[in-house]
Amino acid sequence: MVRIKLFNRSHVGFISVKKNVTFVQQAEVEDTLKRIEAREDVVGIIIVNLDGVYLRSTLDDALTAQYTKHLDRLTVMARSVVRNIDPEDDLTSLRLRIEKNDKHEIMVEVQYVFIIVRCV
Amino acid sequence: MDKGDGLDRGKKSKPSDQLKLTEAELKENITKVLNTHNPHAPQNIVRFNYKEGVYQRVSVDHTAILFEMESNIVYQDSEEGRRLILSKSTFLASLFFDLSQATPVEDGGEVEEAEEEDRPDSVASKADKKGVKLGNFFHFTDRATQTLNNPPRQINCQTAPPPRSIFSATANQWQIYDAYCEELQKQEKQKATLLKKETDKSKKGVLVTETQSTDLTEVAKETKILERMVHQNTFDEIAQDFKYFEDPSDKFRGQEGTLLPLWTFQHEETRGLSVTALCWNSKYQDLFAVGMGSYDFCKQGRGMIVFYSLKNSSFPEYVFPTTSGVQCLDIHPQHFYLTVVGFYDGCVAVYNLKKKSLEPVCKGTPKTSLLTNPVWQVRWQNDDIDNNHNFFSVSADSRVVSWTLIKHELISTETIRLSVNGGLSNVPDDEQLVNISGGTSLDFHKQTDHLFLVGTEQGKIHKCSIHYSSKFLKTYNAHNSAVYTVKWNHFHPRVFISCSADWTVKIWDDTIKVPVFTFDLMSAIGDVAWAPYSSTIFAAVTIDGIVRVFDLSINKYEAICQQLVVAKKKTKLTHIEFNPVHPVIIVGDDQGLVSSFKLSPNLRKTPKVRSQNSKDLSIRKNPSLK
């Protein structure tokens, strides 16, 4: 059985791209990612960009490709659901809990398609 | 009848099996008859007749037709033949009437007779007599010619097929909405370009950054959210407790309550430092600031300002390292990103969280004195007339200074100078040094802006006003030693609490010089704080690691909750703060650890709201006053 939670954004916002990219920010992001990875619960992190090409992954290639492919489609569908109900809204994140056997949880951030595979 | 062996010449040989007949039989005349019977035709064919239901003999026709040809030859002597000959001759006769010497019609019969006589060769004889070919006007001949038919040819022309592509799309509600939005944007852009032409440059700028980049900076926000999600999963139980758990055993416990431990916040870089200040953010109620420094006179060194969020207890949101130990901090109630910090070395600094730098926006140093005079308390005040931010600080050099932030610079104005006698005294400098007592705490009145309280090292509390810089409004001989904390009550306009190094907590009504309540806690007190949801609840922390929560409406003499909150015995609790919204308190200790606790229901009883709020509270609070 799979449980899915959807999170909405409450306000309308256009995706704004920051012009000035500083190294400090980059380092912070790297740090945060390392911290997440270092947690004992987390199995892996995959960062995918909007085209479906994965930028970074801590899992092996085959698994990453699988996850990316399937979760991409799920994300598109979920986003469609949210936006159909209210077009001004948009999907921000997604949580999938797999309860059989492994008790995994997959967390997907939608804006840049993040995937974390975590074992409960 | 000899048998011939081999060749017989001239002799008629008879075969051996020839029939032997007598001579009489040989002479017998045998007539051979020819008849029309067909010898091959069978004579005994029988067919079943269905009509009569019997087999009947079928007779076979004996006539065999050898040759058949259809023609128009007519036998002369038959009737038809004679008729034909007659008709032909009369016709000819009538035609060649003037040519022939034949007699007129009267002689027709004779002619006929003559013809009948000459019957066998009448036609031929006639033809021979004339010798002239008779032309016939009525004879037609068909003549046909065929024109040349042009051979047909096919000429085809084939064009290249138009290029095709298969297109499919869905039309959802949001796609329609998006299309409309785009249209709107386009229209707006057009309008904008009509008005201003400088926007072209900015458009180009936006286009450039939209190209794909492997930069991770765009995922900064998502990373953060993900980290919090993972954290929530890890500390799932705590998060659930924080939100939903209400200790059911409180019903059976009478008046007492408990503190449920929630998250603990610790950062590796803060080792060796103790918590010297705590402050909740007013807008983001899960964010709080921790000032790290040291209370130990000998161990002064670096400090830190760390911002934690309840959503992520494993890593702080913001970390600002400082050169000197932090002694106090305050977050602006309206401009929630501004934090003012007072240091051990007497400086004050304002940090802006919106800016990405680790440096303060501005730093202010005390005008005079090379001595280190730690700033014990800073408090934000409302913006002044020019909308400049300003705050107050009290420091060990016995001054209450008002600082104003004007364009990234801090300008200080001395508000009041504390001295033992109260007010400025025209005493020569030597004496002044003796008389001056450093201020240790400061608090502004919740309702009346200009009113504030200052606690001193000597144990006195002065009630002052911003407008009166030379005189105190009132002085209370509060304690025997330094006053660590003074705090106005959130609801009651006249009540304040003070705690000091003499191990007591006292509650005052500002009109009365004597404390209304005194609590001796048997142990050195770190801090005391009012609860934001009730006017009668306050909490105090002591160095023996116990948090005491008092509710004066329930029990005026004892704490309704006394709980040891730290694991190690030697940990001293230094500060406590109530969350403005959630029933959570944070407690800082001298190991640099901040622990959070949830207050059980018994500790959260709010007084009943009646029409005359303050009157009721005052009665409840101070029954001795009436």
XYZ file of C-alpha atoms in Angstrom:
746
model
C 0.000 0.000 0.000
C 1.314 3.407 -0.877
C 0.290 6.593 0.838
C 0.772 9.857 -0.915
C 0.670 13.319 0.612
C 0.430 16.421 -1.501
C 1.449 19.848 -0.364
C 0.140 22.988 -1.992
C 1.386 26.418 -2.187
C -1.069 28.854 -0.838
C -0.218 31.832 -2.953
C 0.440 32.506 -6.559
C 4.028 33.015 -7.384
C 6.032 32.939 -10.525
C 9.273 31.104 -10.521
C 11.854 33.781 -10.009
C 15.410 33.093 -10.906
C 18.026 34.941 -8.933
C 20.569 36.722 -10.965
C 23.354 36.949 -8.489
C 24.641 33.556 -7.540
C 27.097 33.569 -4.722
C 29.479 30.917 -3.675
C 28.283 31.140 -0.138
C 24.904 29.904 -1.184
C 26.415 27.061 -3.153
C 28.460 25.974 -0.194
C 25.456 26.097 2.066
C 23.470 23.936 -0.258
C 26.301 21.455 -0.475
C 26.506 21.368 3.275
C 22.841 20.792 3.663
C 22.905 17.973 1.168
C 25.803 16.357 2.953
C 23.985 16.605 6.216
C 20.918 14.999 4.815
C 22.976 12.243 3.345
C 24.881 11.708 6.536
C 21.756 10.859 8.433
C 21.529 7.188 9.072
C 17.976 6.988 7.865
C 18.565 8.375 4.438
C 19.332 5.852 1.763
C 20.053 8.249 -1.042
C 19.451 11.600 -2.654
C 18.793 12.276 -6.297
C 18.740 15.753 -7.753
C 17.004 15.990 -11.074
C 16.509 19.069 -13.143
C 13.405 19.958 -15.027
C 14.398 18.041 -18.117
C 14.688 14.796 -16.289
C 18.440 14.667 -16.409
C 19.812 13.846 -13.061
C 22.520 16.066 -11.764
C 23.576 14.276 -8.693
C 22.815 10.998 -7.157
C 24.082 8.936 -4.313
C 22.475 5.769 -5.574
C 23.690 3.649 -8.426
C 22.843 4.502 -11.985
C 20.234 1.926 -12.746
C 18.266 2.628 -9.620
C 18.526 6.333 -10.160
C 17.259 6.046 -13.691
C 14.322 4.012 -12.528
C 13.382 6.356 -9.780
C 13.746 9.372 -11.977
C 11.631 7.985 -14.729
C 8.764 6.882 -12.583
C 8.719 9.712 -10.144
C 8.829 12.216 -12.936
C 5.616 10.866 -14.309
C 4.012 10.728 -10.927
C 5.015 14.292 -10.287
C 3.462 15.434 -13.510
C 0.237 13.696 -12.651
C 0.153 14.970 -9.132
C 0.777 18.478 -10.313
C -2.032 18.097 -12.781
C -4.346 17.067 -9.972
C -3.480 20.013 -7.811
C -3.709 22.524 -10.579
C -6.915 21.169 -11.950
C -8.592 21.740 -8.642
C -7.280 25.254 -8.414
C -5.231 26.595 -11.295
C -3.567 29.219 -9.174
C -2.138 26.616 -6.912
C 0.895 24.530 -7.577
C 2.448 21.418 -6.192
C 5.426 21.920 -3.912
C 6.260 18.529 -2.527
C 5.234 14.957 -2.477
C 5.706 12.177 0.030
C 5.323 8.525 -0.746
C 5.312 6.011 2.006
C 5.792 2.390 1.078
C 4.638 0.236 3.884
C 5.432 -3.213 2.808
C 8.686 -5.000 3.440
C 11.179 -2.211 3.530
C 9.101 0.625 4.830
C 10.636 3.176 2.611
C 9.623 6.732 2.201
C 10.330 8.751 -0.870
C 10.203 12.514 -0.661
C 9.945 14.540 -3.790
C 10.367 18.288 -3.970
C 8.709 19.369 -7.099
C 10.146 22.680 -8.078
C 13.417 21.174 -9.036
C 12.441 17.557 -8.674
C 14.297 16.338 -5.684
C 14.071 12.790 -4.586
C 15.195 11.350 -1.327
C 14.831 7.713 -0.664
C 14.631 7.040 2.995
C 14.126 4.028 5.105
C 11.809 4.418 8.046
C -6.468 -77.536 -98.981
C -3.048 -78.258 -98.463
C -1.407 -76.357 -95.825
C 0.901 -73.920 -97.189
C 4.262 -73.828 -95.612
C 5.677 -70.488 -96.085
C 5.346 -68.961 -99.474
C 2.530 -69.889 -101.816
C 2.741 -68.648 -105.366
C -0.432 -68.288 -107.389
C -2.315 -70.561 -105.325
C -5.148 -69.451 -103.320
C -4.687 -70.505 -99.824
C -7.447 -71.048 -97.494
C -7.111 -70.409 -93.889
C -7.582 -73.307 -91.632
C -10.596 -71.997 -89.860
C -12.616 -71.252 -92.951
C -16.166 -72.295 -92.918
C -16.829 -75.382 -94.871
C -20.017 -75.280 -96.870
C -21.626 -77.569 -99.313
C -21.990 -76.636 -102.938
C -25.668 -76.187 -102.694
C -25.204 -73.852 -99.920
C -22.645 -72.025 -101.897
C -24.984 -71.396 -104.792
C -27.756 -70.241 -102.684
C -28.651 -66.684 -103.440
C -28.544 -64.548 -100.574
C -30.280 -61.276 -100.955
C -28.723 -58.345 -99.381
C -31.063 -55.680 -98.493
C -30.244 -52.150 -97.709
C -32.461 -50.551 -95.271
C -32.376 -47.501 -93.172
C -32.033 -49.263 -89.947
C -29.165 -48.104 -88.022
C -27.360 -51.248 -86.989
C -25.652 -49.451 -84.172
C -28.766 -48.140 -82.623
C -29.702 -50.145 -79.561
C -33.065 -51.738 -79.541
C -33.599 -52.462 -75.976
C -33.297 -49.268 -74.151
C -35.660 -49.024 -71.298
C -36.432 -45.956 -69.361
C -38.469 -45.504 -66.248
C -41.509 -43.428 -66.871
C -42.342 -41.500 -63.809
C -45.756 -40.594 -64.946
C -46.995 -44.134 -65.276
C -44.536 -45.626 -62.972
C -43.325 -48.352 -65.258
C -40.373 -49.124 -67.293
C -41.071 -48.363 -70.910
C -39.207 -49.122 -74.043
C -37.693 -46.123 -75.675
C -37.385 -46.182 -79.396
C -34.277 -44.776 -80.771
C -34.277 -42.788 -83.904
C -32.552 -44.626 -86.700
C -31.872 -41.627 -88.696
C -28.352 -40.418 -88.477
C -27.751 -37.049 -89.813
C -24.514 -36.961 -91.582
C -24.466 -33.447 -92.914
C -26.648 -30.447 -92.280
C -26.359 -27.033 -93.759
C -28.815 -24.279 -93.763
C -29.259 -22.547 -97.008
C -31.873 -20.919 -99.100
C -31.928 -23.308 -101.962
C -35.387 -24.160 -102.919
C -36.341 -27.185 -104.901
C -37.643 -26.197 -108.313
C -40.569 -28.421 -108.523
C -41.957 -27.736 -105.132
C -44.715 -25.230 -104.764
C -42.569 -22.673 -103.135
C -40.000 -22.952 -105.849
C -42.533 -22.410 -108.560
C -43.894 -19.406 -106.768
C -40.509 -17.885 -106.412
C -39.687 -18.387 -110.088
C -42.920 -16.839 -111.120
C -42.518 -13.806 -108.954
C -39.029 -13.214 -110.169
C -39.899 -13.405 -113.821
C -42.858 -11.072 -113.610
C -40.771 -8.607 -111.769
C -38.134 -8.644 -114.367
C -40.720 -8.338 -117.023
C -42.320 -5.340 -115.533
C -39.004 -3.637 -115.140
C -37.756 -4.016 -118.591
C -41.057 -3.132 -120.206
C -39.791 -0.665 -122.806
C -36.541 -2.404 -123.323
C -37.846 -5.789 -124.172
C -39.998 -6.581 -127.163
C -42.383 -8.237 -124.898
C -46.040 -7.683 -125.473
C -48.076 -5.681 -122.991
C -49.901 -7.027 -120.126
C -52.334 -8.959 -122.178
C -49.578 -11.106 -123.117
C -48.741 -11.569 -119.570
C -50.392 -14.856 -119.466
C -48.608 -15.911 -122.550
C -45.443 -14.685 -121.218
C -46.126 -16.665 -118.173
C -46.778 -19.677 -120.223
C -43.800 -19.033 -122.233
C -41.896 -18.758 -119.133
C -43.336 -21.873 -117.734
C -42.185 -23.653 -120.730
C -38.882 -22.178 -120.584
C -38.879 -22.838 -117.020
C -35.641 -24.594 -116.553
C -33.547 -21.862 -117.827
C -35.798 -18.866 -117.772
C -33.681 -16.676 -115.689
C -30.514 -17.590 -117.365
C -31.998 -17.067 -120.763
C -33.177 -13.639 -119.905
C -29.848 -12.593 -118.585
C -28.125 -13.895 -121.682
C -30.482 -12.030 -123.988
C -29.911 -8.612 -122.594
C -26.108 -8.608 -122.011
C -26.337 -5.325 -120.112
C -25.654 -5.054 -116.358
C -28.584 -3.506 -114.675
C -27.782 -0.842 -112.181
C -30.036 -0.351 -109.232
C -30.725 2.922 -107.665
C -31.775 1.324 -104.486
C -28.733 -0.711 -103.988
C -26.645 0.748 -101.201
C -23.118 0.121 -100.456
C -21.480 1.000 -97.256
C -18.118 2.376 -97.326
C -16.215 3.033 -94.248
C -12.898 4.506 -93.486
C -11.131 4.729 -90.229
C -9.331 7.831 -89.203
C -6.071 7.634 -87.435
C -6.553 7.375 -83.697
C -4.041 9.208 -81.664
C -2.548 6.968 -79.103
C -3.498 8.180 -75.669
C -0.776 9.054 -73.236
C -0.838 9.714 -69.533
C 1.029 12.528 -67.972
C 1.187 12.524 -64.152
C 2.545 14.996 -61.750
C 3.192 14.282 -58.130
C 3.958 16.911 -55.604
C 5.950 16.314 -52.489
C 3.591 15.599 -49.631
C 3.391 18.358 -47.045
C 5.375 17.555 -43.971
C 3.296 16.085 -41.241
C 3.710 15.913 -37.560
C 1.495 14.370 -35.004
C 0.489 16.682 -32.261
C -1.334 15.808 -29.127
C -2.141 17.838 -26.081
C -4.456 17.876 -23.176
C -6.658 20.721 -22.225
C -6.852 20.830 -18.498
C -8.162 23.571 -16.356
C -4.709 24.675 -15.430
C -3.456 24.685 -18.961
C -6.254 26.984 -19.940
C -5.446 29.146 -16.972
C -1.782 29.213 -17.901
C -2.578 30.208 -21.439
C -4.658 33.092 -20.190
C -1.945 34.166 -17.823
C 0.606 34.168 -20.581
C -1.652 36.294 -22.690
C -2.062 38.693 -19.878
C 1.643 38.862 -19.331
C 2.274 39.528 -22.974
C -0.203 42.310 -22.995
C 1.283 43.835 -19.926
C 4.743 43.622 -21.368
C 3.604 45.340 -24.485
C 2.152 48.114 -22.452
C 5.304 48.372 -20.471
C 7.487 48.555 -23.525
C 5.356 51.291 -24.923
C 5.889 53.337 -21.839
C 9.433 52.511 -20.960
C 12.153 51.307 -23.185
C 14.695 50.600 -20.516
C 13.006 47.372 -19.603
C 14.640 45.730 -22.574
C 17.853 45.305 -20.700
C 16.273 43.631 -17.763
C 14.410 41.250 -19.995
C 17.626 40.139 -21.518
C 19.043 39.603 -18.120
C 16.210 37.315 -17.165
C 16.579 35.322 -20.348
C 20.213 34.667 -19.684
C 19.700 33.165 -16.282
C 16.904 30.930 -17.405
C 19.315 28.747 -19.276
C 20.003 25.460 -17.726
C 22.753 25.389 -15.250
C 24.102 22.700 -13.076
C 24.289 25.167 -10.274
C 22.858 23.931 -7.103
C 21.931 27.294 -5.822
C 18.499 27.116 -7.300
C 17.712 24.167 -5.164
C 18.637 25.924 -1.970
C 15.093 26.358 -0.862
C 14.104 22.861 -1.805
C 17.096 21.434 -0.023
C 16.079 23.198 3.086
C 12.548 21.973 2.950
C 13.767 18.464 2.300
C 16.081 18.580 5.232
C 13.195 19.589 7.392
C 11.075 16.824 5.969
C 13.726 14.271 6.752
C 14.132 15.773 10.163
C 10.440 15.560 10.763
C 10.553 11.918 9.925
C 13.416 11.296 12.259
C 11.811 13.137 15.112
C 8.349 12.182 14.158
C 7.243 11.354 17.661
C 8.458 14.596 19.026
C 6.715 16.533 16.324
C 3.506 14.698 17.083
C 3.919 15.338 20.775
C 4.624 18.955 20.204
C 1.486 19.372 18.250
C -0.992 17.048 19.807
C 0.124 15.515 23.016
C -1.715 16.618 26.108
C -0.623 14.878 29.187
C -3.671 13.033 30.417
C -2.208 12.359 33.808
C -2.618 15.983 34.688
C -6.158 15.303 35.687
C -4.983 13.034 38.416
C -2.169 15.157 39.502
C -4.179 17.855 41.077
C -2.650 21.202 40.549
C 0.719 20.144 39.354
C 1.947 19.951 35.864
C 4.902 18.577 34.013
C 7.211 19.520 31.266
C 7.429 17.169 28.341
C 10.847 17.205 26.765
C 10.852 17.921 23.065
C 13.810 18.690 20.855
C 17.262 19.630 22.017
C 19.329 22.005 20.035
C 23.042 21.850 19.922
C 25.667 22.890 17.502
C 29.236 21.571 17.504
C 30.745 24.968 17.156
C 29.236 26.134 20.392
C 31.252 23.866 22.585
C 32.524 25.580 25.578
C 30.080 28.372 25.307
C 27.059 28.795 27.421
C 23.727 30.166 26.498
C 23.565 33.758 27.493
C 20.465 34.935 25.765
C 17.309 33.515 24.276
C 14.711 35.231 22.226
C 11.760 34.070 20.195
C 10.922 35.599 16.868
C 7.562 37.273 16.871
C 6.646 36.562 13.301
C 8.027 33.117 12.779
C 7.109 31.473 15.994
C 9.240 28.470 15.453
C 12.392 30.529 15.078
C 14.402 31.577 18.049
C 17.753 33.135 18.603
C 20.360 31.931 21.012
C 23.227 34.042 22.133
C 26.334 32.212 23.141
C 28.980 33.555 25.317
C 30.277 33.067 28.741
C 29.341 34.315 32.141
C 32.656 33.426 33.509
C 34.856 36.384 33.972
C 37.984 34.439 33.246
C 36.873 32.580 30.252
C 36.029 35.292 27.859
C 36.579 34.678 24.245
C 34.469 34.264 21.214
C 30.753 34.176 21.009
C 28.028 33.135 18.673
C 24.585 33.961 17.634
C 22.671 30.939 16.496
C 19.187 30.847 15.112
C 17.286 27.631 15.387
C 13.966 26.592 14.069
C 11.786 24.056 15.770
C 11.448 22.404 12.417
C 15.074 21.470 12.310
C 16.745 20.734 15.571
C 19.865 19.191 14.186
C 21.238 22.188 12.419
C 20.757 25.851 12.964
C 19.214 28.104 10.407
C 21.703 30.896 10.841
C 25.007 31.012 12.571
C 26.913 34.185 13.221
C 30.238 33.871 14.907
C 31.338 36.851 16.902
C 34.621 37.914 18.307
C 33.319 38.620 21.715
C 30.897 36.776 23.870
C 27.257 37.637 23.420
C 25.500 38.767 26.507
C 22.077 39.650 25.315
C 20.004 39.825 22.227
C 16.633 40.952 21.123
C 14.639 40.456 17.966
C 12.640 43.379 16.704
C 8.946 42.710 17.197
C 7.940 44.288 13.922
C 10.995 43.963 11.757
C 11.574 40.355 12.517
C 14.796 40.115 10.573
C 16.590 42.617 12.736
C 18.387 41.402 15.767
C 20.324 43.516 18.155
C 23.074 41.972 20.160
C 25.003 43.221 23.117
C 28.494 41.964 23.677
C 30.728 41.431 26.593
C 33.172 44.005 25.329
C 30.590 46.717 25.396
C 29.685 46.769 21.752
C 26.297 46.451 20.274
C 25.560 45.213 16.828
C 22.558 44.870 14.656
C 22.264 41.831 12.437
C 20.018 41.607 9.459
C 18.898 38.091 8.632
C 17.816 39.023 5.177
C 21.320 39.772 4.162
C 23.546 36.899 3.385
C 26.592 38.131 5.137
C 27.892 37.038 8.489
C 28.737 40.530 9.500
C 26.436 42.764 11.395
C 24.808 45.602 9.606
C 26.346 48.027 11.964
C 28.254 48.000 15.106
C 28.371 50.471 17.832
C 30.962 50.934 20.475
C 30.535 52.819 23.651
C 31.834 56.306 23.406
C 34.056 56.335 26.320
C 35.815 53.843 28.490
C 38.442 51.421 27.492
C 37.243 49.084 30.162
C 35.127 46.195 29.187
C 31.666 46.943 30.221
C 29.452 44.209 29.108
C 26.123 45.186 27.766
C 23.699 43.283 29.856
C 20.473 43.925 28.146
C 19.256 45.352 24.902
C 15.728 46.026 23.949
C 14.163 47.251 20.796
C 11.863 50.162 20.878
C 9.464 51.522 18.362
C 10.804 53.351 15.418
C 11.208 57.010 16.001
C 9.606 59.734 13.973
C 11.915 59.345 11.041
C 11.266 55.623 10.902
C 14.694 54.820 12.118
C 15.029 51.775 14.226
C 16.137 52.333 17.736
C 16.905 50.290 20.752
C 18.081 50.676 24.271
C 20.901 49.068 26.047
C 21.987 48.893 29.599
C 25.529 48.124 30.464
C 27.781 47.652 33.368
C 29.051 51.187 33.045
C 25.779 52.220 34.484
C 24.374 53.870 31.498
C 21.180 53.330 29.679
C 21.880 54.261 26.154
C 19.519 54.770 23.331
C 20.841 53.873 19.957
C 19.361 54.897 16.692
C 20.070 53.211 13.443
C 20.467 55.846 10.811
C 21.630 54.634 7.464
C 23.793 51.791 8.675
C 25.240 53.738 11.483
C 24.462 53.610 15.109
C 24.178 56.793 16.926
C 23.996 56.599 20.627
C 22.310 58.898 22.973
C 22.649 58.563 26.637
C 19.315 58.268 28.247
C 20.055 57.907 31.825
C 22.865 57.363 34.136
C 22.392 55.138 37.046
C 23.660 55.992 40.445
C 22.943 54.856 43.891
C 21.275 57.984 45.030
C 18.921 58.124 42.175
C 19.324 60.636 39.448
C 22.315 62.568 38.418
C 24.239 63.828 41.275
C 26.704 66.594 41.082
C 29.322 64.685 42.875
C 32.959 64.856 41.921
C 34.272 62.033 39.835
C 35.822 59.912 42.554
C 32.648 59.653 44.427
C 30.713 59.169 41.318
C 32.632 56.020 40.574
C 31.663 54.592 43.888
C 28.108 55.557 43.564
C 27.602 54.309 40.097
C 26.150 50.910 39.875
C 25.993 48.998 36.704
C 22.710 48.117 35.241
C 22.056 44.496 34.695
C 18.647 44.317 33.197
C 16.192 46.369 31.355
C 12.632 45.945 30.379
C 10.129 48.169 28.736
C 6.531 48.348 29.739
C 4.258 46.399 27.478
C 1.636 49.016 27.136
C 3.309 52.262 27.993
C 6.214 52.699 25.687
C 8.245 55.224 27.481
C 8.277 53.456 30.787
C 11.007 51.058 31.627
C 12.604 49.279 34.458
C 16.243 48.953 35.158
C 17.769 46.540 37.545
C 21.172 47.263 38.969
C 24.098 45.428 40.385
C 23.345 46.775 43.772
C 20.007 45.166 43.874
C 17.896 48.172 43.160
C 15.259 48.515 40.552
C 14.545 51.858 39.028
C 11.477 52.740 37.165
C 12.342 55.329 34.587
C 10.965 57.022 31.630
C 12.561 57.925 28.352
C 11.378 61.422 28.623
C 12.951 62.030 31.989
C 16.601 61.498 31.603
C 17.765 62.881 34.839
C 15.478 61.425 37.347
C 14.054 58.100 38.208
C 10.360 57.848 38.599
C 10.683 55.333 41.319
C 13.235 53.191 43.000
C 12.717 49.922 44.684
C 15.170 48.387 47.054
C 14.600 45.102 45.586
C 17.357 42.732 46.390
C 20.516 42.312 48.294
C 22.600 41.591 45.290
C 22.556 42.059 41.589
C 19.239 41.948 39.866
C 19.501 39.541 36.986
C 16.176 39.992 35.363
C 13.347 42.431 35.524
C 10.249 41.834 33.529
C 6.931 43.521 33.267
C 3.849 41.384 33.250
C 2.353 40.931 29.797
C -1.144 41.742 30.918
C -1.172 43.561 34.161
C 0.030 47.130 33.754
C 1.506 47.440 37.168
C 3.071 44.151 37.953
C 6.630 43.127 37.349
C 8.902 40.374 38.438
C 12.525 40.392 39.365
C 15.064 37.756 40.119
C 18.468 38.222 41.532
C 21.651 36.640 42.744
C 20.298 36.453 46.263
C 18.292 33.384 45.244
C 14.940 35.104 45.376
C 12.229 35.916 42.935
C 10.058 38.840 43.790
C 6.863 40.086 42.344
C 6.051 43.726 42.577
C 3.259 46.090 42.062
C 4.840 49.251 40.860
C 2.888 51.437 43.169
C 4.122 49.604 46.179
C 7.666 49.694 47.412
C 7.514 46.339 48.980
C 7.348 43.188 46.960
C 3.994 41.540 46.815
C 5.397 38.065 46.582
C 8.756 36.663 47.426
C 9.932 33.251 46.494
C 13.110 31.852 47.871
C 14.266 29.163 45.547
C 17.148 27.699 47.565
C 19.420 27.925 44.646
C 20.958 30.557 42.432
C 18.557 31.694 39.832
C 19.404 32.049 36.185
C 16.365 33.657 34.727
C 12.692 34.236 35.128
C 9.999 34.785 32.549
C 6.312 35.545 32.421
C 3.990 33.355 30.431
C 2.459 35.135 27.469
C -0.895 33.479 27.842
C -1.587 34.123 31.463
C -0.883 36.939 33.815
C -0.278 34.697 36.759
C 2.112 32.141 35.404
C 5.831 32.513 35.392
C 8.791 30.209 35.240
C 12.196 30.348 36.807
C 15.361 28.411 36.156
C 18.104 27.716 38.627
C 21.618 26.484 38.469
C 20.671 23.140 39.938
C 18.996 22.323 36.672
C 15.440 22.654 37.831
C 12.731 24.559 36.071
C 10.058 25.866 38.316
C 6.725 26.993 37.033
C 4.503 29.032 39.263
C 0.882 29.841 38.873
C -0.187 32.436 41.334
C -3.841 31.905 40.745
C -3.500 28.329 41.873
C -0.744 28.265 44.398
C 0.807 31.359 45.828
C 3.595 29.765 47.744
C 4.883 26.898 45.784
C 5.672 26.043 42.295
C 3.116 23.926 40.525
C 5.867 22.299 38.619
C 9.401 21.572 39.597
C 11.301 19.508 37.148
C 14.869 18.568 36.618
C 15.459 19.057 32.976
C 19.081 18.385 32.378
C 20.897 15.121 32.210
C 24.151 16.122 33.730
C 24.070 17.220 37.277
C 26.446 20.063 36.974
C 24.651 21.808 34.211
C 23.401 25.187 35.122
C 20.382 26.572 33.505
C 20.887 30.070 32.371
C 17.847 31.286 30.505
C 14.260 30.504 29.869
C 11.761 31.834 27.399
C 8.157 31.113 26.654
C 7.066 30.721 23.071
C 4.574 33.456 22.246
C 2.147 31.075 20.575
C 2.858 27.463 21.325
C 2.888 26.009 24.826
C 6.584 25.486 24.606
C 9.461 26.787 26.616
C 13.091 26.799 25.740
C 15.736 26.529 28.350
C 19.355 27.323 27.792
C 22.163 26.005 29.912
C 25.802 26.620 30.358
C 26.877 23.738 28.122
C 25.502 25.477 25.089
C 22.515 23.206 24.899
C 19.030 24.509 24.415
C 16.218 22.212 25.363
C 12.601 22.665 24.541
C 9.705 21.478 26.598
C 6.019 21.323 26.220
C 3.929 22.585 29.071
C 1.329 20.199 30.287
C -2.266 21.366 30.454
C -2.155 22.145 34.128
C 0.476 24.730 33.511
C -1.493 26.387 30.813
C -4.591 27.451 32.562
C -5.576 30.865 31.472
C -7.593 33.052 33.755
C -11.231 33.411 32.907
C -11.880 36.424 30.797
C -14.467 38.721 32.198
C -15.522 42.178 31.157
C -13.327 43.986 33.634
C -10.188 42.157 32.830
C -7.560 44.029 34.697
C -9.608 44.424 37.800
C -10.248 40.766 38.025
C -6.603 39.952 37.467
C -5.437 42.333 40.072
C -7.762 40.884 42.629
C -6.698 37.438 41.751
C -3.070 38.327 41.832
C -2.855 40.431 44.861
C -5.468 39.422 47.322
C -3.652 41.390 49.914
C -4.337 44.509 47.988
C -7.846 45.672 48.121
